[in-house]
PDB file of C-alpha atoms in Angstrom:
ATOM      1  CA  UNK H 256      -2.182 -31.235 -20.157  1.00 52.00           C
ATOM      2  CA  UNK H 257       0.923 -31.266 -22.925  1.00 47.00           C
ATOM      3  CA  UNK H 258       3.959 -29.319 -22.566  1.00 50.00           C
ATOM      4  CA  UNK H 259       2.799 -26.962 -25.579  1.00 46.00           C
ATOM      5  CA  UNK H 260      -0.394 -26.248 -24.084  1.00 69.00           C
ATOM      6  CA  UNK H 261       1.546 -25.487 -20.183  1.00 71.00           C
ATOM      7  CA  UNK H 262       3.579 -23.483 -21.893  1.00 75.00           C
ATOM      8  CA  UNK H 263       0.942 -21.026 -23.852  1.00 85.00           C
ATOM      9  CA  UNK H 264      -1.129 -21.004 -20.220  1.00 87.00           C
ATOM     10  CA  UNK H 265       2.152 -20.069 -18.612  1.00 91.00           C
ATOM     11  CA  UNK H 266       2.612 -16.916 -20.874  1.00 92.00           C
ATOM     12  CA  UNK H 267      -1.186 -16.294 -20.474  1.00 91.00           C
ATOM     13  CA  UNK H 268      -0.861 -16.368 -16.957  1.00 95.00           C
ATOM     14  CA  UNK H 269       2.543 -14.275 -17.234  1.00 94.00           C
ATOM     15  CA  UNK H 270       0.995 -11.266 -19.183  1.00 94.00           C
ATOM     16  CA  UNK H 271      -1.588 -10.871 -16.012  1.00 94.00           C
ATOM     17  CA  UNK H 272       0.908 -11.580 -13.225  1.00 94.00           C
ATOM     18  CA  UNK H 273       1.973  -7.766 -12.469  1.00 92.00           C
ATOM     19  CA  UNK H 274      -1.862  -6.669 -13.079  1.00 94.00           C
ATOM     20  CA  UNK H 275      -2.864  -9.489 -10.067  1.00 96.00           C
ATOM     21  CA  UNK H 276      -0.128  -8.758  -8.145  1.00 95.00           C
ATOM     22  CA  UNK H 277      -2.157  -4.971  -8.087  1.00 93.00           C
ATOM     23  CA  UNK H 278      -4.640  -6.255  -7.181  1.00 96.00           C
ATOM     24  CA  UNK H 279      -3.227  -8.874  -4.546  1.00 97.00           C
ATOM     25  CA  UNK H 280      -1.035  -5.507  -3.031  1.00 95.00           C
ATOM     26  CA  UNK H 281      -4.094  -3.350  -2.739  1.00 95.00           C
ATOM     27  CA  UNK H 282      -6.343  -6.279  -0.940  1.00 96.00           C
ATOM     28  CA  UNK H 283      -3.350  -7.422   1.368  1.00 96.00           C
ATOM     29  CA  UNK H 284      -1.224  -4.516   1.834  1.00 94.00           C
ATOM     30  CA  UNK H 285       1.597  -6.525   1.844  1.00 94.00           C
ATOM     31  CA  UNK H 286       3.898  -7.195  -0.937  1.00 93.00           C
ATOM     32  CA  UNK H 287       4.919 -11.164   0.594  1.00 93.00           C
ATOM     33  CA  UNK H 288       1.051 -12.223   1.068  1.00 95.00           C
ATOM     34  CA  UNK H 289       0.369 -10.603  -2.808  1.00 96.00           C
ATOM     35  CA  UNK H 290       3.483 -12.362  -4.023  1.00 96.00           C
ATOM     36  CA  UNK H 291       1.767 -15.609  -2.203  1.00 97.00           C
ATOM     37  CA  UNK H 292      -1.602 -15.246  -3.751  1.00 97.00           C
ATOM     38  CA  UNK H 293      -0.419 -14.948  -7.286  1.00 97.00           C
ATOM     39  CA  UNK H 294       1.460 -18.000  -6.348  1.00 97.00           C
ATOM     40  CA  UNK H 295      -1.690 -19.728  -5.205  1.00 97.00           C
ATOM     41  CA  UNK H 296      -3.776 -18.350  -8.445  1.00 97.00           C
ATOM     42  CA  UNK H 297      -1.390 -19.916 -10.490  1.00 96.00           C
ATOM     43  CA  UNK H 298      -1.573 -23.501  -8.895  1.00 95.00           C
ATOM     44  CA  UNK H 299      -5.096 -23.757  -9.362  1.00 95.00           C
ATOM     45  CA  UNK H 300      -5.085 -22.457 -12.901  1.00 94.00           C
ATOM     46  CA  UNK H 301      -3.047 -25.340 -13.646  1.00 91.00           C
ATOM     47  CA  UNK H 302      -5.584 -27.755 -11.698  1.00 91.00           C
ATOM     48  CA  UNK H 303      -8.812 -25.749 -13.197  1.00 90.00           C
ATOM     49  CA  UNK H 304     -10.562 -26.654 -16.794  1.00 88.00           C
ATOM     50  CA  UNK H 305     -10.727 -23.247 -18.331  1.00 88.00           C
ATOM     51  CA  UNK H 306     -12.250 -24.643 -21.232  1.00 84.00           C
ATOM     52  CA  UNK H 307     -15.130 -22.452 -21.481  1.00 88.00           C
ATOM     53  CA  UNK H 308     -13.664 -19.402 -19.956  1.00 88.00           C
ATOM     54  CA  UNK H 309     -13.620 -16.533 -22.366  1.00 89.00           C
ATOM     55  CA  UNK H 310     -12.140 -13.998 -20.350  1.00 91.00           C
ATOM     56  CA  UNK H 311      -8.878 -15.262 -18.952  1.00 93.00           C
ATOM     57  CA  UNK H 312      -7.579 -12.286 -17.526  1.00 93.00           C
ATOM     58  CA  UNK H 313     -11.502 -11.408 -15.844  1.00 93.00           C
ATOM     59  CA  UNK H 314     -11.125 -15.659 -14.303  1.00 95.00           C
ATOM     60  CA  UNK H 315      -7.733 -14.770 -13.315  1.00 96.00           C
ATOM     61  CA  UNK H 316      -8.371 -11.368 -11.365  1.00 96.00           C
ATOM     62  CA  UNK H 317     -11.800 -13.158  -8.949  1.00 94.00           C
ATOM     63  CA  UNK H 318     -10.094 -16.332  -8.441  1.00 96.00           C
ATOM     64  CA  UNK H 319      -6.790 -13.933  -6.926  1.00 97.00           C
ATOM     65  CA  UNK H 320      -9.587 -11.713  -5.104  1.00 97.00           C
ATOM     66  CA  UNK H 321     -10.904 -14.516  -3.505  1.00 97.00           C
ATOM     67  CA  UNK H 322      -7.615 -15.808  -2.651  1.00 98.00           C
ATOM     68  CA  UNK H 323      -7.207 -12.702  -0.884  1.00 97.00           C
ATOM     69  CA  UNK H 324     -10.558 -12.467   1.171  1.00 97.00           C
ATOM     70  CA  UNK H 325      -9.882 -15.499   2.410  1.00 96.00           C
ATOM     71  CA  UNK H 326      -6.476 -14.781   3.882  1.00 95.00           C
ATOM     72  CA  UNK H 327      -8.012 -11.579   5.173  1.00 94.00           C
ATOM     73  CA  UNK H 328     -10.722 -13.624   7.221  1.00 93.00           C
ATOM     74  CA  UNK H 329      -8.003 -15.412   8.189  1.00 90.00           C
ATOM     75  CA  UNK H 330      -6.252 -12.769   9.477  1.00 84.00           C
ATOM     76  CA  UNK H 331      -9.354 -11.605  11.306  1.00 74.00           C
ATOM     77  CA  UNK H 332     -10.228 -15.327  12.618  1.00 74.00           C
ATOM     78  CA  UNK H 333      -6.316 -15.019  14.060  1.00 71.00           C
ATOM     79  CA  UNK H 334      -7.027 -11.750  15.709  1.00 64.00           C
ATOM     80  CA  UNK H 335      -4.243 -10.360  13.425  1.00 59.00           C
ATOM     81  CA  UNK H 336      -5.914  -7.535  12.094  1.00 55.00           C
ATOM     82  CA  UNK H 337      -3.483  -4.636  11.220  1.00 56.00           C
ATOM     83  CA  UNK H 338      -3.877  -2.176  14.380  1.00 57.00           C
ATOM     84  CA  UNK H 339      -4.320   1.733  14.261  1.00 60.00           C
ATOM     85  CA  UNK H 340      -0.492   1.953  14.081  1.00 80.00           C
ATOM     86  CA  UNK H 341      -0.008  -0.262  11.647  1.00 88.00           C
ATOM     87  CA  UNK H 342       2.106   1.369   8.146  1.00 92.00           C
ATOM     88  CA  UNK H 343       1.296  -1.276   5.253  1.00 93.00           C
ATOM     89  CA  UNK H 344       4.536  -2.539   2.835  1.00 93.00           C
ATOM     90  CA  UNK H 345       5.313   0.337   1.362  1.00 93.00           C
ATOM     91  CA  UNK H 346       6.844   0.565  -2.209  1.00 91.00           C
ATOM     92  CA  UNK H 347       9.908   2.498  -2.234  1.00 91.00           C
ATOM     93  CA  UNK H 348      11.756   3.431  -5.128  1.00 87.00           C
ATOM     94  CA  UNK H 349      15.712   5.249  -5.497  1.00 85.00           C
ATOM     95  CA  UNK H 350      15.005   8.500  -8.066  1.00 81.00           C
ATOM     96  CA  UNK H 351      18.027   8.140  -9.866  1.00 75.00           C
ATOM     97  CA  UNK H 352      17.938   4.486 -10.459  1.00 58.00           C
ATOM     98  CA  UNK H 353      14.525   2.787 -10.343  1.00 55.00           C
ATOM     99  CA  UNK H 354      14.598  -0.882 -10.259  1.00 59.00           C
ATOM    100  CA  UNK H 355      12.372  -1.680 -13.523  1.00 61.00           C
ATOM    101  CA  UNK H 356      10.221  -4.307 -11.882  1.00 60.00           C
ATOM    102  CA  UNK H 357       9.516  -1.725  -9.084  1.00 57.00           C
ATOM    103  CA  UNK H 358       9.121   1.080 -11.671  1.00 57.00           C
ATOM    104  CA  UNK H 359       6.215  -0.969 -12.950  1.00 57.00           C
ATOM    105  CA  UNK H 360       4.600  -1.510  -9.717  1.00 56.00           C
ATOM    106  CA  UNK H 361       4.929   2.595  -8.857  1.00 57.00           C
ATOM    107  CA  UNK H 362       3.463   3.217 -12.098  1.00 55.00           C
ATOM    108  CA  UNK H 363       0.056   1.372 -10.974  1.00 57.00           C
ATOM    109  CA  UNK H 364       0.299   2.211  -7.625  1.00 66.00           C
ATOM    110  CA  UNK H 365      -1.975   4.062  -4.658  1.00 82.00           C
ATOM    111  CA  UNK H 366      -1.071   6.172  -2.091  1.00 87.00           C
ATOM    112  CA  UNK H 367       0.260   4.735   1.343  1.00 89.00           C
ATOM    113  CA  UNK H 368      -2.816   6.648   3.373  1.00 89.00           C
ATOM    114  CA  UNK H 369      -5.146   4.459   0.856  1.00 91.00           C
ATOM    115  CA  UNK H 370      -3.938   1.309   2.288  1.00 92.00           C
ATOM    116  CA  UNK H 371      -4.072   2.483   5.380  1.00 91.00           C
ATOM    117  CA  UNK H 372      -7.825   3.228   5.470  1.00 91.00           C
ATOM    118  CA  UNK H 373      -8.210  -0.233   3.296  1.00 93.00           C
ATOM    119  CA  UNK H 374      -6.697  -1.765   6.273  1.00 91.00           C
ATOM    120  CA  UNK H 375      -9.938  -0.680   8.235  1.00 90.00           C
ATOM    121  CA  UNK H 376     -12.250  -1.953   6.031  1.00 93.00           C
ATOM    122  CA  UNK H 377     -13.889  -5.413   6.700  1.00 94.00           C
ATOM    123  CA  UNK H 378     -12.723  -7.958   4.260  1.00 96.00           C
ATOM    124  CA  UNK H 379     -15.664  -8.165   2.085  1.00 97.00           C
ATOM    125  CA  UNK H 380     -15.744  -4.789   1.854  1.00 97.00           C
ATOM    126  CA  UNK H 381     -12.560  -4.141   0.707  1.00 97.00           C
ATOM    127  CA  UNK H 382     -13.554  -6.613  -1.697  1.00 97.00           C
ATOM    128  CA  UNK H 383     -16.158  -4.870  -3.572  1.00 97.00           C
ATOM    129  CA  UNK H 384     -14.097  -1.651  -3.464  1.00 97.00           C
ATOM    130  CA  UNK H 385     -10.911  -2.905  -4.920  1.00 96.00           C
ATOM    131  CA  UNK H 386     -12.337  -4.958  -7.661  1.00 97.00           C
ATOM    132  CA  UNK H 387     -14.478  -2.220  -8.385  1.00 97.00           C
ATOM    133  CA  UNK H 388     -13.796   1.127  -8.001  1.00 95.00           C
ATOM    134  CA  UNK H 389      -9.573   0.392  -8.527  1.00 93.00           C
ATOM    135  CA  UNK H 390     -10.283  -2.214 -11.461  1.00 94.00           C
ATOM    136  CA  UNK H 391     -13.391  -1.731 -12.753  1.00 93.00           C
ATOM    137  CA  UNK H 392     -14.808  -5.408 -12.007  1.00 95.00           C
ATOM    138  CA  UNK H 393     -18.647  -5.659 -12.376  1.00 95.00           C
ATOM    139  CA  UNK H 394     -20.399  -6.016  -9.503  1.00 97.00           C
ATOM    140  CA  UNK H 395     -22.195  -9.602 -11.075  1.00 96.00           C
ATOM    141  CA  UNK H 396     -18.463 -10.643 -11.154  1.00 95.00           C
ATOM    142  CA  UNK H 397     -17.973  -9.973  -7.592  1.00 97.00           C
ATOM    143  CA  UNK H 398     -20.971 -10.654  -6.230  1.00 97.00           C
ATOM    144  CA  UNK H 399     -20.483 -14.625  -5.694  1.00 95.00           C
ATOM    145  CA  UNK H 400     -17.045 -14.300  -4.264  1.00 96.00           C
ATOM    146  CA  UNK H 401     -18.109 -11.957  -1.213  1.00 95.00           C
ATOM    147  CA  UNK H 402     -21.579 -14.578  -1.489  1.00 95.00           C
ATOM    148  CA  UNK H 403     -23.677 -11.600  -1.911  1.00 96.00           C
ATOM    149  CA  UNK H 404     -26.296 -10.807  -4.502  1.00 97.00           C
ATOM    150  CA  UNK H 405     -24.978  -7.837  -7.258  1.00 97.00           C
ATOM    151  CA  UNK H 406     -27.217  -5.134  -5.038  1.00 97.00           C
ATOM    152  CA  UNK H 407     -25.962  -5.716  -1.855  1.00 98.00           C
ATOM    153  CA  UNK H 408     -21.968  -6.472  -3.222  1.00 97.00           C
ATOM    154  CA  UNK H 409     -22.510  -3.050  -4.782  1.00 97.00           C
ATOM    155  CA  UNK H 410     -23.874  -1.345  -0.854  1.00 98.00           C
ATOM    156  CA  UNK H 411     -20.575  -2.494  -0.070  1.00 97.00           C
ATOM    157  CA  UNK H 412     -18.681  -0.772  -2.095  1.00 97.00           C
ATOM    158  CA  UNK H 413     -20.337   1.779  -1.739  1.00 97.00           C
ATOM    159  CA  UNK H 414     -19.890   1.825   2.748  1.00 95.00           C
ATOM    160  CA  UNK H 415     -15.827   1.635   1.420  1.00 95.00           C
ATOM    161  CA  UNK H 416     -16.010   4.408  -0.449  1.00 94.00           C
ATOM    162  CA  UNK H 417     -17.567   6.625   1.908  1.00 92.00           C
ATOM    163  CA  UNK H 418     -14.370   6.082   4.143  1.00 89.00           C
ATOM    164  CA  UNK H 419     -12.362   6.672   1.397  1.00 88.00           C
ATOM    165  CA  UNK H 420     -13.671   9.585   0.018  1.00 86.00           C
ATOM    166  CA  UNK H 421     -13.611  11.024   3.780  1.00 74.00           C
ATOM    167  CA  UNK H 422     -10.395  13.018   3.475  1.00 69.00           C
ATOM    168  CA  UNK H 423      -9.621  15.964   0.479  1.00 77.00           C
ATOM    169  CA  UNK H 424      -7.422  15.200  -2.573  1.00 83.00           C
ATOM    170  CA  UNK H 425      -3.917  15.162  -1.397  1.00 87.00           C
ATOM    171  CA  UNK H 426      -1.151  16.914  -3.706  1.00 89.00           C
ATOM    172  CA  UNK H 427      -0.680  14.826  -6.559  1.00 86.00           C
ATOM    173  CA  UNK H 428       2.374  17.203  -8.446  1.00 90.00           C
ATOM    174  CA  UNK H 429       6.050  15.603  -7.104  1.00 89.00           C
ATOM    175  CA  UNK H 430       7.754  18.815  -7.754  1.00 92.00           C
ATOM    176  CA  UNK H 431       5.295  20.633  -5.370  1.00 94.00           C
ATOM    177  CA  UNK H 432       5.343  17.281  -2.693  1.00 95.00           C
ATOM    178  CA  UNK H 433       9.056  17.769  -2.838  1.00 95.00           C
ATOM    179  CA  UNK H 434       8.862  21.389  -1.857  1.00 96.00           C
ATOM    180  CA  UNK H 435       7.222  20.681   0.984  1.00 97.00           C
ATOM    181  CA  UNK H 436       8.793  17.416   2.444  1.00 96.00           C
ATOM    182  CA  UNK H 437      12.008  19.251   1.845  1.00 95.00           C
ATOM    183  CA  UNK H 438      10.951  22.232   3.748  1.00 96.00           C
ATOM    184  CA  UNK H 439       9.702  19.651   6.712  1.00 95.00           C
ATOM    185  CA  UNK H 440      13.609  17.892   6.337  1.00 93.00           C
ATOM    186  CA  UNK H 441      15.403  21.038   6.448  1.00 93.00           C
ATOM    187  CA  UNK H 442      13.419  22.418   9.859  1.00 93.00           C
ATOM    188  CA  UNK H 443      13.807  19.155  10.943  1.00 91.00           C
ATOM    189  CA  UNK H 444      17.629  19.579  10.477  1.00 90.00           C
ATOM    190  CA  UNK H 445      17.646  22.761  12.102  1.00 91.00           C
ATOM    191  CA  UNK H 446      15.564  21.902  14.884  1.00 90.00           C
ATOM    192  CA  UNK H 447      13.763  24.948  13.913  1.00 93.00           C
ATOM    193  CA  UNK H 448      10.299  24.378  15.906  1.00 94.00           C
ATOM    194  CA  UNK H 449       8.021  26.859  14.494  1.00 95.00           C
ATOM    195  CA  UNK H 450       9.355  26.063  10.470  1.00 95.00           C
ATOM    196  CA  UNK H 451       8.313  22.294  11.235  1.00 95.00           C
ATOM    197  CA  UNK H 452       4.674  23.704  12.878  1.00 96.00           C
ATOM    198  CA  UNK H 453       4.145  25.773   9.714  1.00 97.00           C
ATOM    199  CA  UNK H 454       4.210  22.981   7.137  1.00 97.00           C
ATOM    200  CA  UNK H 455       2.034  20.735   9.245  1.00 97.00           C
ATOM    201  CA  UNK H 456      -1.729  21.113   9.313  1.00 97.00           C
ATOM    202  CA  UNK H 457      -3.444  21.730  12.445  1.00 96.00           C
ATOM    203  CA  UNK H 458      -4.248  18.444  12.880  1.00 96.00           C
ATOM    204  CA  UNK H 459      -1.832  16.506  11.269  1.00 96.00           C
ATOM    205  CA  UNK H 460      -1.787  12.834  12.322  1.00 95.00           C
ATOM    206  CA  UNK H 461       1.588  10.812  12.706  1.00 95.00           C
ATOM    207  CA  UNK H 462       1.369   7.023  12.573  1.00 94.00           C
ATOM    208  CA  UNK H 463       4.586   5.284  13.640  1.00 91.00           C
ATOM    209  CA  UNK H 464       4.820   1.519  13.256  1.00 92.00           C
ATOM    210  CA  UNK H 465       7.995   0.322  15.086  1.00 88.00           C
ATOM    211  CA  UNK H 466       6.970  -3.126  14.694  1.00 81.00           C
ATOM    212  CA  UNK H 467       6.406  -6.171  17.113  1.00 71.00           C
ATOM    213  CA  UNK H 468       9.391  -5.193  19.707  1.00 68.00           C
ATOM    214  CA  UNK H 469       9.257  -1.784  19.200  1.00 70.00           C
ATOM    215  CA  UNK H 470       7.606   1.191  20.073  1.00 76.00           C
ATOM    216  CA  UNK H 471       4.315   2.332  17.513  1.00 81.00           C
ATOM    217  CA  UNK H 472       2.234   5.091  18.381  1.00 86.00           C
ATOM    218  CA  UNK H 473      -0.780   7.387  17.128  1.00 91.00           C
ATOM    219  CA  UNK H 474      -0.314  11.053  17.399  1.00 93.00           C
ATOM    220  CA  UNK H 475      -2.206  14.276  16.322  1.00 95.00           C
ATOM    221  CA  UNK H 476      -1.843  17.700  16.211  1.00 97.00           C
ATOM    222  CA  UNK H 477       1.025  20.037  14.461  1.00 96.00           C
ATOM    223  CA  UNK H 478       2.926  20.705  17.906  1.00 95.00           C
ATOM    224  CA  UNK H 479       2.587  17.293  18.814  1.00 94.00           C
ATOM    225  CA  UNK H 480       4.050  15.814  15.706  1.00 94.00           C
ATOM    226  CA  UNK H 481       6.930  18.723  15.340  1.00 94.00           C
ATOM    227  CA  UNK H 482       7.756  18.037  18.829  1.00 90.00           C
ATOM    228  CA  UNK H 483       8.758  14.466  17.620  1.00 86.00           C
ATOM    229  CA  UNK H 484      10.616  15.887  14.217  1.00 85.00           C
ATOM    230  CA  UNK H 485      13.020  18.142  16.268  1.00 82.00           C
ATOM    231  CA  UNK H 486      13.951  14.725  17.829  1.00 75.00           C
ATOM    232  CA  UNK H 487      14.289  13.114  14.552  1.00 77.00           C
ATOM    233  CA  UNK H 488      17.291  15.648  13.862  1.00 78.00           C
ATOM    234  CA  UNK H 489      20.014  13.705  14.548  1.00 81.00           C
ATOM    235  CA  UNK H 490      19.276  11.156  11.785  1.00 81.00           C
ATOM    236  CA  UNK H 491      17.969  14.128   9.920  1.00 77.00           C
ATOM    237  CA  UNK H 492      21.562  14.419   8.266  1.00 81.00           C
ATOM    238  CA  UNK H 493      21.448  10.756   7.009  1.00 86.00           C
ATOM    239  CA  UNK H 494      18.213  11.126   5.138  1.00 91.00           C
ATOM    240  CA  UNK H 495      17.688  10.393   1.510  1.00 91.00           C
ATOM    241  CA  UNK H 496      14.813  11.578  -0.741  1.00 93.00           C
ATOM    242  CA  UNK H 497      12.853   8.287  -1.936  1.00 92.00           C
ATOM    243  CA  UNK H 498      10.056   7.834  -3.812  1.00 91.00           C
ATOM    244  CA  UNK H 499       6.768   5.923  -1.880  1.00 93.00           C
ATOM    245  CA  UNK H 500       4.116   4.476  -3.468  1.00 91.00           C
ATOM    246  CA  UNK H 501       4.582   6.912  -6.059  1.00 88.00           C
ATOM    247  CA  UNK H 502       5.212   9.640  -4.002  1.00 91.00           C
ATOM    248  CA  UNK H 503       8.025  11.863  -2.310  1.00 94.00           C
ATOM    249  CA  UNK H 504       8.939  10.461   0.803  1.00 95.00           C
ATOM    250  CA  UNK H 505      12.023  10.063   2.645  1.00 95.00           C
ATOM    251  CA  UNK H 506      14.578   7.167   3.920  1.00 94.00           C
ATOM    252  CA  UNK H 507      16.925   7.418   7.223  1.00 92.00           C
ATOM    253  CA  UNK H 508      20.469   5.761   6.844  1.00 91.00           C
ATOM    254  CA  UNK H 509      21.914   6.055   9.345  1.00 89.00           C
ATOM    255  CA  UNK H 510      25.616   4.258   8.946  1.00 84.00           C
ATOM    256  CA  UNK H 511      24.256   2.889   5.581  1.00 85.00           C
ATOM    257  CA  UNK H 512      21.423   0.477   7.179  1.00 90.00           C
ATOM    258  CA  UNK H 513      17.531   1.406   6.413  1.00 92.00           C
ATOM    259  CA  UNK H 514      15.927   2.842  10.041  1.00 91.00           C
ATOM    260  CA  UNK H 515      13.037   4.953   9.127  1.00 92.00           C
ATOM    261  CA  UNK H 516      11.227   5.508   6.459  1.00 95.00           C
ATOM    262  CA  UNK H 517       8.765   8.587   5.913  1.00 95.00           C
ATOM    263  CA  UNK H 518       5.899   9.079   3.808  1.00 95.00           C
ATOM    264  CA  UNK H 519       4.138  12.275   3.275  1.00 96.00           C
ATOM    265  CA  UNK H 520       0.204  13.199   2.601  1.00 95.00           C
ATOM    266  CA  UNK H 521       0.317  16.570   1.574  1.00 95.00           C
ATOM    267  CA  UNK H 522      -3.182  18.726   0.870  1.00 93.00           C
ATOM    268  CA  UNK H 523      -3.416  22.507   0.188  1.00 89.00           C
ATOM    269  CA  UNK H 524       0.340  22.604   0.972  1.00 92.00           C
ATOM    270  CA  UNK H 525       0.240  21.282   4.132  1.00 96.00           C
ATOM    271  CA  UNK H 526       1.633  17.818   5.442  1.00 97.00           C
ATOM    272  CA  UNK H 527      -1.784  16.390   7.042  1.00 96.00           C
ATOM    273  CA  UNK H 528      -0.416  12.533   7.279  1.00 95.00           C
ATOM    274  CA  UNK H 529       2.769  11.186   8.038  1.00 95.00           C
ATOM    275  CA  UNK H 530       3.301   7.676   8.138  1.00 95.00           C
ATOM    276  CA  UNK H 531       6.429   6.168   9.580  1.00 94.00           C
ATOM    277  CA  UNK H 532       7.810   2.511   9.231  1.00 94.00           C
ATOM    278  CA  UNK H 533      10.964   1.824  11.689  1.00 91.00           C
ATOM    279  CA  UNK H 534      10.743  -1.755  11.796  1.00 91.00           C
ATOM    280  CA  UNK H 535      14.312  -2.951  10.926  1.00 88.00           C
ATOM    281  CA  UNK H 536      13.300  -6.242  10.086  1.00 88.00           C
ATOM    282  CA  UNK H 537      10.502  -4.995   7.231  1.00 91.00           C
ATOM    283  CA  UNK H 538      12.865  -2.125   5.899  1.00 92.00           C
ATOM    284  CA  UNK H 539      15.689  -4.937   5.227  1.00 90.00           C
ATOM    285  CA  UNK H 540      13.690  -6.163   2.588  1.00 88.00           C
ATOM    286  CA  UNK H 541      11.184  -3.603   1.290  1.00 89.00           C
ATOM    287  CA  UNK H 542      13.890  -0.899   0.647  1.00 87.00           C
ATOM    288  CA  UNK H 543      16.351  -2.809  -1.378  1.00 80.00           C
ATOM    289  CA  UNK H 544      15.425  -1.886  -4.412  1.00 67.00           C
ATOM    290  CA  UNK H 545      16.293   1.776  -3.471  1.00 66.00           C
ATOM    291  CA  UNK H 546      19.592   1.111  -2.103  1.00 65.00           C
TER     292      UNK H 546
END
């Protein structure tokens, strides 16, 4: 291949790299594995004859989708699937001063409780959802990848969705998200027990992730999960409004250094999900851009 013809595929393949990484993010749930597979989709663009593809950008997205069901088996083959407690890389964003590659990615971006319940799909089934319902990929398209014929790739997607569509439409507005997650902050502040048990649902559900070495639990239930708040008040003080995956959600800093980091499902004014990420080692990286 010439230099003048690397070149053009090169800018090709740049004017789809943030749209793959989209889709490599919403298959992996982790922003170092999507990085990876774009990687990997570009290497074997450059050893593939595209010749007679007509749809670069279509090639582009099932050759990155299968990059990513493979690592999933993988995963599963390992025994590393991602465990009830388990918070998937967030994307966190400062308000006042968005990073612009970040910016981009929050602008195309789902909600932290979506990757969650993508986490508990089976790998094929994630799949068919992703490419389909989140990018609009035909089912014909994605058919050979999960090895399927079109009918049964689109029962698939169809098994995801039901888990998806489980839950009620959570608060989409950020002035009425920040309302609320500033409510929960200031009772946490206070330590003011029965402020924290009114903005939580009934039977909200807390999912810390603390990492390897640390201490990750599943909780549910208002009184539960506000008992835990009132002991998040000392580092209540050192908090700072962020945005996740879009939405409101909140950063501890406590002597400057990322050590939790909050995000908020809110639905009919009520916080019914919170999902916590304390690992140390995960924040380091994943919050820079909003520091």
């Amino acid at each position: 291949m010439s230099s003048a013809s690397t070149d053009t595929l090169a800018e090709r393949f740049e004017e789809s790299r943030g749209h793959l990484r989209a889709v490599a993010y919403r298959m992996l749930g982790s922003l170092s594995e999507a990085e990876d597979a774009v990687q990997e989709t570009w290497l074997r663009l450059q050893r593939s004859d595209i010749s007679a593809v007509e749809n670069l950008g279509g090639w582009l997205t099932t050759v990155t989708g299968r990059i990513c069901l493979d690592l999933l088996r993988s995963r599963k083959a390992r025994g590393e699937e991602p465990l009830e407690t388990h918070v998937p890389d967030p994307l966190v964003t400062s308000l006042d001063t968005p990073d612009p590659e970040q910016q981009a990615l929050q602008a195309d971006s789902v909600g932290l409780a979506l990757l969650v319940v993508l986490d508990s799909l089976a790998p094929v089934e994630r799949l068919a959802f992703v490419l389909h319902d989140l990018f609009a990929v035909p089912f014909d398209d994605i058919a050979p990848i999960v090895e399927r014929t079109p009918a049964a790739t689109r029962q698939l997607a169809s098994r995801a969705r039901r888990r998806v569509q489980g839950a009620p439409p959570p608060e989409t507005d950020p002035v009425r998200q920040r309302e609320i997650v500033e409510a929960f902050l200031s009772a946490a502040r206070e330590g003011d027990f029965e402020r924290l048990v009114a903005v939580l649902d009934p039977d909200v559900l807390l999912r810390a992730d603390a990492g390897a070495t640390g201490l990750s639990r599943l909780v549910r239930g208002a009184h539960t999960v506000a008992s835990g708040a009132i002991a998040f008040q000392r580092m209540a003080p050192h908090v700072r409004v962020v945005l996740v995956n879009g939405a409101i959600g909140l950063l501890a800093l406590p002597e400057g250094r990322p050590a939790a980091l909050m995000s908020f499902t809110i639905t009919g004014a009520k916080i019914t999900e919170l999902n916590v990420l304390s690992d140390e080692d995960r924040l380091k990286t994943l919050t820079r851009a909003a520091l």
